[in-house]
């Protein structure tokens, strides 16, 4: 009787042998959540590879075999590889973020905290891994803090309030910008921005910190409101000067003096020209333009002049409008001559000069007419 020639199979050659150093033999409870996920993913990959007939060492060449090189086998191995790759975490950082998000929910429950508290809890959980009891305690503290905030017992952030002296500065600087002959438009954010920039350049006291965006917004809002009021005041004075009954108050110097008294500015030739320009278009407002749209129409005419005229032609245009205004609204004996009210450029106060400069939205470089 011939002896059996079969060779015993070593248990270590089997995929599930205890001799195989599989990651599944590691005590996962001793690892962090991220490490457990990675270890589990690797273990599942190794088992899948073994079951699919893959070698544990991909670099070891296989013996040539028609069975292994068949197209069906190659397709099967490729499919197995794709499934195994899908089991691996995309990266430790991604898996770590997933664990933090899950730990946050486990700590604070299904009800979200205030956004600020939610971020604090997420940061705390991320820094203190495997401390579930501490996480829950911190979540309770944040929940208690939220309840105090909602009850009003804890003081909320104080709303910024403009100091009275700052309100006064806004008033004067807004008038200076609104009456600046360099102003290229009366509507939009340009005038308010010019006032704000002027106050910054001059160094007005009690201006908010530039980084305190809410406070800066409050100041600009106050400026915008003041500019709206000033436009209405200018329009009221101009409308009043159109009334023939207002004898002694219609000449351009009288109009300018009324505005100067409200604004603490000195009268310049440029101011007279700008007031003559506004009054001309207010009196000759087209029939299809509503009176409430006057400032929109005035801005349109200014932009047309700047686009179509060179700086020299623009200056000539404004002088011509002033001469026309002086003829239409003649000076009365009690009204002052222009030369008696206008100051030279060297006599303009520094504050007014800065406001005039900031009022320039751009340098007039229009095309030739």
mmCIF file of C-alpha atoms in Angstrom:
data_model
loop_
_atom_site.group_PDB
_atom_site.id
_atom_site.type_symbol
_atom_site.label_atom_id
_atom_site.label_comp_id
_atom_site.label_asym_id
_atom_site.label_seq_id
_atom_site.Cartn_x
_atom_site.Cartn_y
_atom_site.Cartn_z
ATOM 1 C CA UNK A 1 0.000 0.000 0.000
ATOM 2 C CA UNK A 2 1.531 3.257 -1.094
ATOM 3 C CA UNK A 3 1.915 6.095 1.352
ATOM 4 C CA UNK A 4 -0.094 9.206 0.854
ATOM 5 C CA UNK A 5 1.787 11.924 -0.985
ATOM 6 C CA UNK A 6 -0.490 14.761 0.096
ATOM 7 C CA UNK A 7 1.212 17.569 1.940
ATOM 8 C CA UNK A 8 -0.464 18.890 5.082
ATOM 9 C CA UNK A 9 -1.635 22.441 4.734
ATOM 10 C CA UNK A 10 -0.250 24.911 7.302
ATOM 11 C CA UNK A 11 -2.940 26.672 9.189
ATOM 12 C CA UNK A 12 -0.989 29.902 8.763
ATOM 13 C CA UNK A 13 -1.625 29.852 5.018
ATOM 14 C CA UNK A 14 -5.341 30.330 5.553
ATOM 15 C CA UNK A 15 -6.727 33.824 5.519
ATOM 16 C CA UNK A 16 -8.366 33.484 8.926
ATOM 17 C CA UNK A 17 -5.372 31.948 10.693
ATOM 18 C CA UNK A 18 -4.494 33.278 14.114
ATOM 19 C CA UNK A 19 -0.891 33.480 12.933
ATOM 20 C CA UNK A 20 -1.812 36.153 10.385
ATOM 21 C CA UNK A 21 -0.991 39.590 11.820
ATOM 22 C CA UNK A 22 -4.297 41.090 10.753
ATOM 23 C CA UNK A 23 -5.185 44.612 12.001
ATOM 24 C CA UNK A 24 -8.425 43.119 13.292
ATOM 25 C CA UNK A 25 -6.446 41.559 16.122
ATOM 26 C CA UNK A 26 -5.638 45.020 17.530
ATOM 27 C CA UNK A 27 -7.615 46.187 20.562
ATOM 28 C CA UNK A 28 -9.676 48.919 18.855
ATOM 29 C CA UNK A 29 -11.026 50.277 22.141
ATOM 30 C CA UNK A 30 -7.558 51.578 22.944
ATOM 31 C CA UNK A 31 -7.454 53.681 19.799
ATOM 32 C CA UNK A 32 -8.910 57.094 19.018
ATOM 33 C CA UNK A 33 -12.089 57.202 16.870
ATOM 34 C CA UNK A 34 -10.022 58.260 13.843
ATOM 35 C CA UNK A 35 -7.511 55.443 14.418
ATOM 36 C CA UNK A 36 -10.281 52.886 14.912
ATOM 37 C CA UNK A 37 -11.892 53.924 11.638
ATOM 38 C CA UNK A 38 -8.609 53.671 9.758
ATOM 39 C CA UNK A 39 -7.734 50.330 11.380
ATOM 40 C CA UNK A 40 -11.165 48.924 10.615
ATOM 41 C CA UNK A 41 -10.949 50.075 7.023
ATOM 42 C CA UNK A 42 -7.572 48.438 6.540
ATOM 43 C CA UNK A 43 -8.746 45.221 8.148
ATOM 44 C CA UNK A 44 -11.782 45.031 5.890
ATOM 45 C CA UNK A 45 -9.550 45.650 2.883
ATOM 46 C CA UNK A 46 -7.130 42.857 3.833
ATOM 47 C CA UNK A 47 -9.953 40.360 4.372
ATOM 48 C CA UNK A 48 -11.599 41.296 1.076
ATOM 49 C CA UNK A 49 -8.325 40.895 -0.762
ATOM 50 C CA UNK A 50 -7.775 37.471 0.766
ATOM 51 C CA UNK A 51 -11.270 36.284 -0.094
ATOM 52 C CA UNK A 52 -10.837 37.544 -3.659
ATOM 53 C CA UNK A 53 -7.649 35.539 -4.040
ATOM 54 C CA UNK A 54 -5.362 38.582 -3.896
ATOM 55 C CA UNK A 55 -1.925 38.238 -2.371
ATOM 56 C CA UNK A 56 -1.075 40.107 0.818
ATOM 57 C CA UNK A 57 2.054 41.364 -0.903
ATOM 58 C CA UNK A 58 1.069 43.102 -4.174
ATOM 59 C CA UNK A 59 4.693 43.359 -5.264
ATOM 60 C CA UNK A 60 5.235 39.558 -5.319
ATOM 61 C CA UNK A 61 4.856 38.239 -8.896
ATOM 62 C CA UNK A 62 2.303 35.473 -9.469
ATOM 63 C CA UNK A 63 3.127 32.294 -11.373
ATOM 64 C CA UNK A 64 1.881 32.297 -14.927
ATOM 65 C CA UNK A 65 -1.502 30.628 -15.147
ATOM 66 C CA UNK A 66 -4.199 30.741 -17.769
ATOM 67 C CA UNK A 67 -6.765 30.889 -15.004
ATOM 68 C CA UNK A 68 -5.296 34.043 -13.463
ATOM 69 C CA UNK A 69 -4.698 35.803 -16.747
ATOM 70 C CA UNK A 70 -8.151 35.267 -18.143
ATOM 71 C CA UNK A 71 -10.170 38.387 -18.876
ATOM 72 C CA UNK A 72 -12.904 37.386 -16.430
ATOM 73 C CA UNK A 73 -10.373 37.046 -13.592
ATOM 74 C CA UNK A 74 -8.786 40.408 -14.360
ATOM 75 C CA UNK A 75 -12.181 42.094 -14.421
ATOM 76 C CA UNK A 76 -13.092 40.428 -11.122
ATOM 77 C CA UNK A 77 -9.859 41.593 -9.468
ATOM 78 C CA UNK A 78 -10.323 45.147 -10.746
ATOM 79 C CA UNK A 79 -13.873 45.235 -9.390
ATOM 80 C CA UNK A 80 -12.651 43.935 -6.040
ATOM 81 C CA UNK A 81 -9.896 46.572 -5.914
ATOM 82 C CA UNK A 82 -12.400 49.396 -6.541
ATOM 83 C CA UNK A 83 -14.686 48.109 -3.775
ATOM 84 C CA UNK A 84 -11.757 47.828 -1.376
ATOM 85 C CA UNK A 85 -10.572 51.378 -2.141
ATOM 86 C CA UNK A 86 -14.036 52.691 -1.363
ATOM 87 C CA UNK A 87 -13.804 51.189 2.131
ATOM 88 C CA UNK A 88 -10.755 53.285 3.045
ATOM 89 C CA UNK A 89 -11.253 56.757 4.575
ATOM 90 C CA UNK A 90 -10.382 59.561 2.151
ATOM 91 C CA UNK A 91 -7.882 60.927 4.661
ATOM 92 C CA UNK A 92 -7.308 60.933 8.446
ATOM 93 C CA UNK A 93 -8.301 64.609 8.534
ATOM 94 C CA UNK A 94 -11.633 63.924 6.834
ATOM 95 C CA UNK A 95 -12.404 61.027 9.164
ATOM 96 C CA UNK A 96 -11.348 63.168 12.130
ATOM 97 C CA UNK A 97 -13.856 65.868 11.149
ATOM 98 C CA UNK A 98 -16.625 63.273 10.866
ATOM 99 C CA UNK A 99 -15.803 62.004 14.365
ATOM 100 C CA UNK A 100 -15.872 65.535 15.799
ATOM 101 C CA UNK A 101 -19.253 66.272 14.234
ATOM 102 C CA UNK A 102 -20.673 63.030 15.595
ATOM 103 C CA UNK A 103 -19.208 63.677 19.039
ATOM 104 C CA UNK A 104 -20.781 67.143 19.085
ATOM 105 C CA UNK A 105 -24.216 65.655 18.412
ATOM 106 C CA UNK A 106 -23.638 63.001 21.066
ATOM 107 C CA UNK A 107 -22.673 65.674 23.591
ATOM 108 C CA UNK A 108 -25.374 68.274 23.097
ATOM 109 C CA UNK A 109 -28.185 66.113 21.736
ATOM 110 C CA UNK A 110 -30.447 66.833 18.771
ATOM 111 C CA UNK A 111 -31.228 70.424 19.766
ATOM 112 C CA UNK A 112 -28.635 72.858 18.465
ATOM 113 C CA UNK A 113 -27.036 75.458 20.682
ATOM 114 C CA UNK A 114 -26.586 79.105 19.770
ATOM 115 C CA UNK A 115 -24.206 79.427 16.823
ATOM 116 C CA UNK A 116 -21.464 80.844 19.042
ATOM 117 C CA UNK A 117 -21.885 78.036 21.600
ATOM 118 C CA UNK A 118 -22.051 75.426 18.839
ATOM 119 C CA UNK A 119 -18.653 76.539 17.539
ATOM 120 C CA UNK A 120 -17.180 76.544 21.058
ATOM 121 C CA UNK A 121 -18.430 73.002 21.666
ATOM 122 C CA UNK A 122 -17.034 71.784 18.352
ATOM 123 C CA UNK A 123 -13.636 73.284 19.162
ATOM 124 C CA UNK A 124 -13.692 71.775 22.666
ATOM 125 C CA UNK A 125 -14.627 68.312 21.400
ATOM 126 C CA UNK A 126 -11.955 68.492 18.724
ATOM 127 C CA UNK A 127 -9.244 69.241 21.274
ATOM 128 C CA UNK A 128 -10.380 66.664 23.847
ATOM 129 C CA UNK A 129 -10.820 63.329 22.178
ATOM 130 C CA UNK A 130 -12.205 60.339 24.119
ATOM 131 C CA UNK A 131 -13.570 62.496 26.947
ATOM 132 C CA UNK A 132 -17.274 62.001 26.358
ATOM 133 C CA UNK A 133 -18.260 62.860 29.915
ATOM 134 C CA UNK A 134 -16.333 66.139 29.806
ATOM 135 C CA UNK A 135 -17.861 66.935 26.420
ATOM 136 C CA UNK A 136 -21.360 66.455 27.775
ATOM 137 C CA UNK A 137 -20.555 68.600 30.810
ATOM 138 C CA UNK A 138 -19.242 71.401 28.602
ATOM 139 C CA UNK A 139 -22.359 71.170 26.430
ATOM 140 C CA UNK A 140 -24.515 71.543 29.533
ATOM 141 C CA UNK A 141 -22.560 74.630 30.595
ATOM 142 C CA UNK A 142 -23.049 76.182 27.165
ATOM 143 C CA UNK A 143 -26.751 75.315 27.227
ATOM 144 C CA UNK A 144 -27.041 77.021 30.626
ATOM 145 C CA UNK A 145 -25.203 80.069 29.267
ATOM 146 C CA UNK A 146 -27.566 80.210 26.287
ATOM 147 C CA UNK A 147 -30.548 80.147 28.632
ATOM 148 C CA UNK A 148 -29.110 83.102 30.549
ATOM 149 C CA UNK A 149 -28.584 85.043 27.324
ATOM 150 C CA UNK A 150 -32.121 84.344 26.157
ATOM 151 C CA UNK A 151 -33.576 85.393 29.507
ATOM 152 C CA UNK A 152 -31.827 88.750 29.298
ATOM 153 C CA UNK A 153 -30.016 88.260 32.604
ATOM 154 C CA UNK A 154 -26.648 88.502 30.874
ATOM 155 C CA UNK A 155 -25.998 91.875 29.250
ATOM 156 C CA UNK A 156 -25.927 91.739 25.465
ATOM 157 C CA UNK A 157 -23.358 93.660 23.433
ATOM 158 C CA UNK A 158 -24.075 97.341 23.821
ATOM 159 C CA UNK A 159 -25.343 99.019 20.677
ATOM 160 C CA UNK A 160 -23.134 101.807 19.386
ATOM 161 C CA UNK A 161 -24.560 105.256 20.007
ATOM 162 C CA UNK A 162 -23.183 108.334 18.285
ATOM 163 C CA UNK A 163 -21.790 110.908 20.734
ATOM 164 C CA UNK A 164 -23.477 114.300 20.522
ATOM 165 C CA UNK A 165 -20.287 116.069 19.463
ATOM 166 C CA UNK A 166 -19.843 113.541 16.645
ATOM 167 C CA UNK A 167 -23.396 114.239 15.460
ATOM 168 C CA UNK A 168 -22.491 117.933 15.312
ATOM 169 C CA UNK A 169 -19.369 117.198 13.269
ATOM 170 C CA UNK A 170 -21.431 115.075 10.880
ATOM 171 C CA UNK A 171 -23.793 117.989 10.370
ATOM 172 C CA UNK A 172 -21.102 120.540 9.468
ATOM 173 C CA UNK A 173 -19.053 118.213 7.288
ATOM 174 C CA UNK A 174 -22.156 117.026 5.445
ATOM 175 C CA UNK A 175 -23.056 120.620 4.581
ATOM 176 C CA UNK A 176 -19.521 121.312 3.346
ATOM 177 C CA UNK A 177 -19.579 118.303 1.029
ATOM 178 C CA UNK A 178 -23.133 118.957 -0.194
ATOM 179 C CA UNK A 179 -22.224 122.539 -1.146
ATOM 180 C CA UNK A 180 -18.850 121.667 -2.664
ATOM 181 C CA UNK A 181 -18.785 122.714 -6.352
ATOM 182 C CA UNK A 182 -16.557 119.677 -7.006
ATOM 183 C CA UNK A 183 -19.303 117.213 -6.034
ATOM 184 C CA UNK A 184 -20.040 115.044 -9.076
ATOM 185 C CA UNK A 185 -23.390 113.725 -7.871
ATOM 186 C CA UNK A 186 -25.893 114.168 -5.060
ATOM 187 C CA UNK A 187 -27.376 110.673 -4.895
ATOM 188 C CA UNK A 188 -25.884 107.279 -4.095
ATOM 189 C CA UNK A 189 -23.148 106.432 -1.619
ATOM 190 C CA UNK A 190 -20.599 108.895 -3.018
ATOM 191 C CA UNK A 191 -21.560 111.969 -0.949
ATOM 192 C CA UNK A 192 -21.788 110.017 2.323
ATOM 193 C CA UNK A 193 -18.443 108.365 1.667
ATOM 194 C CA UNK A 194 -16.903 111.769 0.943
ATOM 195 C CA UNK A 195 -18.160 113.080 4.290
ATOM 196 C CA UNK A 196 -16.835 110.050 6.164
ATOM 197 C CA UNK A 197 -13.437 110.263 4.434
ATOM 198 C CA UNK A 198 -13.254 113.974 5.189
ATOM 199 C CA UNK A 199 -13.879 113.399 8.883
ATOM 200 C CA UNK A 200 -11.201 110.709 8.944
ATOM 201 C CA UNK A 201 -8.714 112.939 7.144
ATOM 202 C CA UNK A 202 -9.374 115.866 9.464
ATOM 203 C CA UNK A 203 -9.102 113.678 12.566
ATOM 204 C CA UNK A 204 -12.531 114.295 14.053
ATOM 205 C CA UNK A 205 -12.731 113.045 17.649
ATOM 206 C CA UNK A 206 -14.824 110.026 18.703
ATOM 207 C CA UNK A 207 -14.793 108.395 15.273
ATOM 208 C CA UNK A 208 -15.276 104.605 15.609
ATOM 209 C CA UNK A 209 -12.482 102.124 15.115
ATOM 210 C CA UNK A 210 -12.198 101.073 11.468
ATOM 211 C CA UNK A 211 -12.378 97.418 12.515
ATOM 212 C CA UNK A 212 -15.700 97.946 14.298
ATOM 213 C CA UNK A 213 -17.721 97.544 11.116
ATOM 214 C CA UNK A 214 -21.078 97.843 12.874
ATOM 215 C CA UNK A 215 -20.054 101.169 14.418
ATOM 216 C CA UNK A 216 -18.705 102.472 11.111
ATOM 217 C CA UNK A 217 -21.965 101.493 9.423
ATOM 218 C CA UNK A 218 -23.896 103.404 12.090
ATOM 219 C CA UNK A 219 -21.854 106.552 11.408
ATOM 220 C CA UNK A 220 -22.283 106.289 7.631
ATOM 221 C CA UNK A 221 -26.022 105.736 8.100
ATOM 222 C CA UNK A 222 -26.205 108.905 10.190
ATOM 223 C CA UNK A 223 -24.297 110.786 7.480
ATOM 224 C CA UNK A 224 -26.627 109.483 4.765
ATOM 225 C CA UNK A 225 -29.669 110.604 6.736
ATOM 226 C CA UNK A 226 -28.145 114.057 7.248
ATOM 227 C CA UNK A 227 -27.306 114.354 3.544
ATOM 228 C CA UNK A 228 -30.926 113.587 2.657
ATOM 229 C CA UNK A 229 -32.079 116.383 4.959
ATOM 230 C CA UNK A 230 -29.534 118.795 3.482
ATOM 231 C CA UNK A 231 -30.654 118.086 -0.078
ATOM 232 C CA UNK A 232 -34.212 118.883 0.950
ATOM 233 C CA UNK A 233 -33.059 122.129 2.603
ATOM 234 C CA UNK A 234 -31.122 123.208 -0.505
ATOM 235 C CA UNK A 235 -34.075 122.463 -2.749
ATOM 236 C CA UNK A 236 -36.435 124.397 -0.440
ATOM 237 C CA UNK A 237 -34.217 127.499 -0.525
ATOM 238 C CA UNK A 238 -33.862 127.296 -4.311
ATOM 239 C CA UNK A 239 -37.620 126.861 -4.772
ATOM 240 C CA UNK A 240 -38.244 129.858 -2.552
ATOM 241 C CA UNK A 241 -35.882 131.973 -4.655
ATOM 242 C CA UNK A 242 -37.980 131.223 -7.743
ATOM 243 C CA UNK A 243 -40.979 132.993 -6.226
ATOM 244 C CA UNK A 244 -41.250 136.553 -7.568
ATOM 245 C CA UNK A 245 -42.777 137.680 -4.274
ATOM 246 C CA UNK A 246 -39.510 137.062 -2.433
ATOM 247 C CA UNK A 247 -38.049 140.433 -3.361
ATOM 248 C CA UNK A 248 -34.558 140.942 -2.042
ATOM 249 C CA UNK A 249 -33.905 137.190 -1.645
ATOM 250 C CA UNK A 250 -33.537 136.032 -5.228
ATOM 251 C CA UNK A 251 -30.106 137.230 -6.282
ATOM 252 C CA UNK A 252 -27.468 134.493 -6.263
ATOM 253 C CA UNK A 253 -25.537 136.096 -3.387
ATOM 254 C CA UNK A 254 -28.662 136.083 -1.215
ATOM 255 C CA UNK A 255 -29.225 132.402 -1.950
ATOM 256 C CA UNK A 256 -25.589 131.596 -1.157
ATOM 257 C CA UNK A 257 -25.705 133.538 2.127
ATOM 258 C CA UNK A 258 -28.757 131.575 3.305
ATOM 259 C CA UNK A 259 -26.891 128.341 2.652
ATOM 260 C CA UNK A 260 -23.667 129.599 4.231
ATOM 261 C CA UNK A 261 -25.498 130.492 7.444
ATOM 262 C CA UNK A 262 -26.678 126.908 7.746
ATOM 263 C CA UNK A 263 -23.347 125.342 6.919
ATOM 264 C CA UNK A 264 -20.571 127.542 8.343
ATOM 265 C CA UNK A 265 -18.776 127.710 5.011
ATOM 266 C CA UNK A 266 -17.244 130.643 3.200
ATOM 267 C CA UNK A 267 -18.738 131.575 -0.169
ATOM 268 C CA UNK A 268 -16.664 130.865 -3.261
ATOM 269 C CA UNK A 269 -17.258 131.562 -6.942
ATOM 270 C CA UNK A 270 -17.602 127.821 -7.438
ATOM 271 C CA UNK A 271 -20.470 127.721 -4.933
ATOM 272 C CA UNK A 272 -22.303 130.510 -6.786
ATOM 273 C CA UNK A 273 -21.872 128.649 -10.069
ATOM 274 C CA UNK A 274 -23.154 125.390 -8.593
ATOM 275 C CA UNK A 275 -26.232 127.060 -7.056
ATOM 276 C CA UNK A 276 -26.947 128.805 -10.370
ATOM 277 C CA UNK A 277 -26.676 125.440 -12.127
ATOM 278 C CA UNK A 278 -29.125 123.774 -9.722
ATOM 279 C CA UNK A 279 -31.588 126.651 -9.821
ATOM 280 C CA UNK A 280 -31.542 126.744 -13.636
ATOM 281 C CA UNK A 281 -32.494 123.104 -13.955
ATOM 282 C CA UNK A 282 -35.004 123.316 -11.125
ATOM 283 C CA UNK A 283 -36.783 126.187 -12.888
ATOM 284 C CA UNK A 284 -36.553 124.537 -16.318
ATOM 285 C CA UNK A 285 -37.356 120.999 -15.214
ATOM 286 C CA UNK A 286 -38.836 119.123 -18.206
ATOM 287 C CA UNK A 287 -42.572 118.478 -18.013
ATOM 288 C CA UNK A 288 -42.084 114.710 -18.041
ATOM 289 C CA UNK A 289 -39.760 114.845 -14.997
ATOM 290 C CA UNK A 290 -41.468 114.680 -11.617
ATOM 291 C CA UNK A 291 -40.343 117.331 -9.127
ATOM 292 C CA UNK A 292 -39.425 114.559 -6.688
ATOM 293 C CA UNK A 293 -36.876 113.324 -9.235
ATOM 294 C CA UNK A 294 -35.058 116.649 -9.401
ATOM 295 C CA UNK A 295 -31.808 115.369 -7.873
ATOM 296 C CA UNK A 296 -31.755 112.416 -10.245
ATOM 297 C CA UNK A 297 -32.112 114.836 -13.151
ATOM 298 C CA UNK A 298 -29.416 117.145 -11.744
ATOM 299 C CA UNK A 299 -27.003 114.213 -11.432
ATOM 300 C CA UNK A 300 -27.756 113.234 -15.016
ATOM 301 C CA UNK A 301 -26.936 116.727 -16.322
ATOM 302 C CA UNK A 302 -23.705 116.852 -14.323
ATOM 303 C CA UNK A 303 -22.579 113.533 -15.760
ATOM 304 C CA UNK A 304 -23.419 114.701 -19.278
ATOM 305 C CA UNK A 305 -21.291 117.829 -18.840
ATOM 306 C CA UNK A 306 -18.359 115.864 -17.430
ATOM 307 C CA UNK A 307 -18.514 113.313 -20.233
ATOM 308 C CA UNK A 308 -18.917 115.731 -23.120
ATOM 309 C CA UNK A 309 -16.776 118.676 -21.966
ATOM 310 C CA UNK A 310 -13.102 119.141 -21.283
ATOM 311 C CA UNK A 311 -12.185 120.766 -17.955
ATOM 312 C CA UNK A 312 -11.789 124.136 -19.719
ATOM 313 C CA UNK A 313 -15.128 123.833 -21.519
ATOM 314 C CA UNK A 314 -16.762 122.680 -18.294
ATOM 315 C CA UNK A 315 -15.523 125.764 -16.445
ATOM 316 C CA UNK A 316 -16.766 127.996 -19.278
ATOM 317 C CA UNK A 317 -20.162 126.283 -19.141
ATOM 318 C CA UNK A 318 -20.524 126.954 -15.424
ATOM 319 C CA UNK A 319 -19.509 130.605 -15.810
ATOM 320 C CA UNK A 320 -22.087 130.994 -18.565
ATOM 321 C CA UNK A 321 -24.822 129.513 -16.357
ATOM 322 C CA UNK A 322 -23.900 131.929 -13.545
ATOM 323 C CA UNK A 323 -24.070 134.931 -15.888
ATOM 324 C CA UNK A 324 -27.469 133.773 -17.140
ATOM 325 C CA UNK A 325 -28.701 133.396 -13.553
ATOM 326 C CA UNK A 326 -27.503 136.894 -12.596
ATOM 327 C CA UNK A 327 -29.449 138.383 -15.497
ATOM 328 C CA UNK A 328 -32.619 136.424 -14.822
ATOM 329 C CA UNK A 329 -32.651 137.133 -11.076
ATOM 330 C CA UNK A 330 -31.363 140.683 -10.899
ATOM 331 C CA UNK A 331 -29.750 142.097 -7.804
ATOM 332 C CA UNK A 332 -31.858 144.367 -5.651
ATOM 333 C CA UNK A 333 -30.384 147.399 -3.837
ATOM 334 C CA UNK A 334 -30.399 145.588 -0.509
ATOM 335 C CA UNK A 335 -28.540 142.598 -1.909
ATOM 336 C CA UNK A 336 -24.760 142.349 -1.948
ATOM 337 C CA UNK A 337 -22.466 142.317 -4.944
ATOM 338 C CA UNK A 338 -20.621 139.117 -5.725
ATOM 339 C CA UNK A 339 -17.208 140.625 -5.049
ATOM 340 C CA UNK A 340 -18.328 141.516 -1.528
ATOM 341 C CA UNK A 341 -19.213 137.965 -0.503
ATOM 342 C CA UNK A 342 -16.770 135.757 -2.414
ATOM 343 C CA UNK A 343 -13.422 134.815 -0.866
ATOM 344 C CA UNK A 344 -10.220 133.863 -2.663
ATOM 345 C CA UNK A 345 -8.830 130.324 -2.684
ATOM 346 C CA UNK A 346 -6.245 131.225 -0.048
ATOM 347 C CA UNK A 347 -9.015 132.302 2.348
ATOM 348 C CA UNK A 348 -10.873 128.992 2.290
ATOM 349 C CA UNK A 349 -10.529 127.225 5.688
ATOM 350 C CA UNK A 350 -8.551 123.981 5.733
ATOM 351 C CA UNK A 351 -11.572 121.924 6.806
ATOM 352 C CA UNK A 352 -13.652 123.205 3.907
ATOM 353 C CA UNK A 353 -10.784 122.563 1.493
ATOM 354 C CA UNK A 354 -10.527 118.941 2.612
ATOM 355 C CA UNK A 355 -14.263 118.440 2.163
ATOM 356 C CA UNK A 356 -14.086 119.987 -1.305
ATOM 357 C CA UNK A 357 -11.220 117.667 -2.200
ATOM 358 C CA UNK A 358 -12.968 114.531 -0.926
ATOM 359 C CA UNK A 359 -16.115 115.532 -2.825
ATOM 360 C CA UNK A 360 -14.285 114.920 -6.094
ATOM 361 C CA UNK A 361 -15.452 111.483 -7.188
ATOM 362 C CA UNK A 362 -12.982 111.669 -10.067
ATOM 363 C CA UNK A 363 -10.925 114.164 -12.033
ATOM 364 C CA UNK A 364 -12.910 115.680 -14.867
ATOM 365 C CA UNK A 365 -11.250 114.410 -18.020
ATOM 366 C CA UNK A 366 -14.164 114.388 -20.445
ATOM 367 C CA UNK A 367 -14.105 114.515 -24.241
ATOM 368 C CA UNK A 368 -13.999 117.656 -26.316
ATOM 369 C CA UNK A 369 -17.393 119.113 -27.185
#
